[in-house]
């Protein structure tokens, strides 16, 4: 059974850092692109970034709003995907989801989401 | 960036109604497009994908149509479990983008 289990959300001050984790099971992480998507309170979905699969050397893409501040990485031995968030801003407050990408062009499995609150 | 504009942003309907949601793109989408359903406090759920021929992963009352810059999602007979927010997404070009969402509420 495919599962994505997220952790790491917390309350952090502006300018602070946080690392989110997405532990996967039921599939081989490195065979898939993986996306991070966020949702600010009461708002719509916003794509944050992507880690491509092994064949494409785990290269990454980021939304302009987070580029240079956020970094996506993987640990194959832990079957986990990470989102390192630095220089956090109030507007980064959101529920963050990890999602598996299928090469036919969609995200088929999602984590349960984890809340990041940036506030002083 | 490819902007996706959904309409309406909100609709009120009754069980059994036929509803259609439209998603218009600022640039042609050639291959990768998807529709999702989201309920409060839950992760999005894939409904269907494709940019011309849609592959459905949910009941047959959901159907998708369109190509290029205009896409529609139709629910032929609204069921109680269909009251939710619906999002379109393009995965053709970076940055990936979502529509603003359409909230379907009970009349």
Coordinates of C-alpha atoms in Angstrom, one line a residue, chain B residues 9-101:
Chain B
X9 CA -15.1 30.3 -8.0
X10 CA -18.2 29.2 -6.0
X11 CA -21.4 27.4 -6.9
X12 CA -24.4 26.3 -5.0
X13 CA -26.2 23.2 -6.2
X14 CA -28.5 20.4 -5.2
X15 CA -28.1 16.6 -5.1
X16 CA -28.8 15.3 -8.6
X17 CA -27.8 18.6 -10.4
X18 CA -25.5 18.6 -13.3
X19 CA -22.6 21.0 -12.7
X20 CA -19.7 22.2 -15.0
X21 CA -16.5 23.9 -13.9
X22 CA -14.3 25.6 -16.5
X23 CA -10.5 26.1 -16.4
X24 CA -8.9 28.5 -18.9
X25 CA -5.2 28.6 -19.4
X26 CA -3.1 31.6 -20.4
X27 CA -1.0 29.3 -22.7
X28 CA -1.7 26.2 -24.6
X29 CA -1.3 23.0 -22.5
X30 CA -0.1 20.2 -24.7
X31 CA 0.2 17.1 -22.6
X32 CA -0.2 17.3 -18.8
X33 CA -3.3 18.6 -17.1
X34 CA -5.3 17.2 -14.1
X35 CA -8.4 17.8 -12.0
X36 CA -8.4 17.3 -8.2
X37 CA -11.1 17.3 -5.5
X38 CA -10.3 18.5 -2.0
X39 CA -12.4 18.3 1.2
X40 CA -11.7 20.4 4.3
X41 CA -8.7 19.3 6.2
X42 CA -7.7 16.6 3.6
X43 CA -5.2 16.3 0.9
X44 CA -6.3 16.8 -2.7
X45 CA -7.5 13.7 -4.5
X46 CA -6.9 13.0 -8.2
X47 CA -10.1 12.9 -10.3
X48 CA -8.7 12.7 -13.8
X49 CA -5.7 13.6 -16.0
X50 CA -4.8 14.3 -19.6
X51 CA -4.7 17.3 -21.9
X52 CA -7.0 15.9 -24.7
X53 CA -8.0 12.4 -23.8
X54 CA -9.0 12.2 -20.2
X55 CA -8.3 9.2 -18.0
X56 CA -10.8 9.0 -15.1
X57 CA -9.9 7.5 -11.8
X58 CA -13.2 8.1 -10.1
X59 CA -16.9 7.3 -10.7
X60 CA -18.3 7.8 -14.2
X61 CA -20.5 10.7 -13.2
X62 CA -17.2 12.8 -13.4
X63 CA -16.2 13.6 -17.0
X64 CA -13.5 15.9 -18.5
X65 CA -13.4 17.6 -21.8
X66 CA -11.2 20.2 -23.5
X67 CA -7.8 20.8 -25.0
X68 CA -5.4 23.7 -25.6
X69 CA -6.5 26.5 -23.3
X70 CA -10.0 25.5 -22.2
X71 CA -10.9 22.5 -20.1
X72 CA -14.1 21.5 -18.3
X73 CA -15.0 19.2 -15.5
X74 CA -18.6 18.0 -15.4
X75 CA -20.4 16.1 -12.6
X76 CA -23.5 14.7 -14.3
X77 CA -25.5 14.0 -11.1
X78 CA -24.2 15.6 -8.0
X79 CA -24.0 13.3 -5.0
X80 CA -23.6 14.3 -1.3
X81 CA -20.0 13.2 -1.2
X82 CA -19.2 15.5 -4.2
X83 CA -19.6 18.7 -2.2
X84 CA -16.0 19.9 -2.0
X85 CA -13.5 22.3 -3.7
X86 CA -12.2 21.4 -7.2
X87 CA -8.8 22.5 -8.6
X88 CA -7.3 22.2 -12.1
X89 CA -3.6 21.9 -12.5
X90 CA -1.2 22.2 -15.4
X91 CA 2.0 20.1 -15.3
X92 CA 3.2 21.0 -18.8
X93 CA 5.7 23.7 -17.9
X94 CA 7.5 25.1 -14.8
X95 CA 6.3 26.5 -12.6
X96 CA 3.5 24.1 -12.2
X97 CA 0.3 26.0 -11.5
X98 CA -3.2 25.4 -10.1
X99 CA -6.4 27.2 -10.7
X100 CA -7.9 29.2 -7.9
X101 CA -10.4 26.5 -7.1

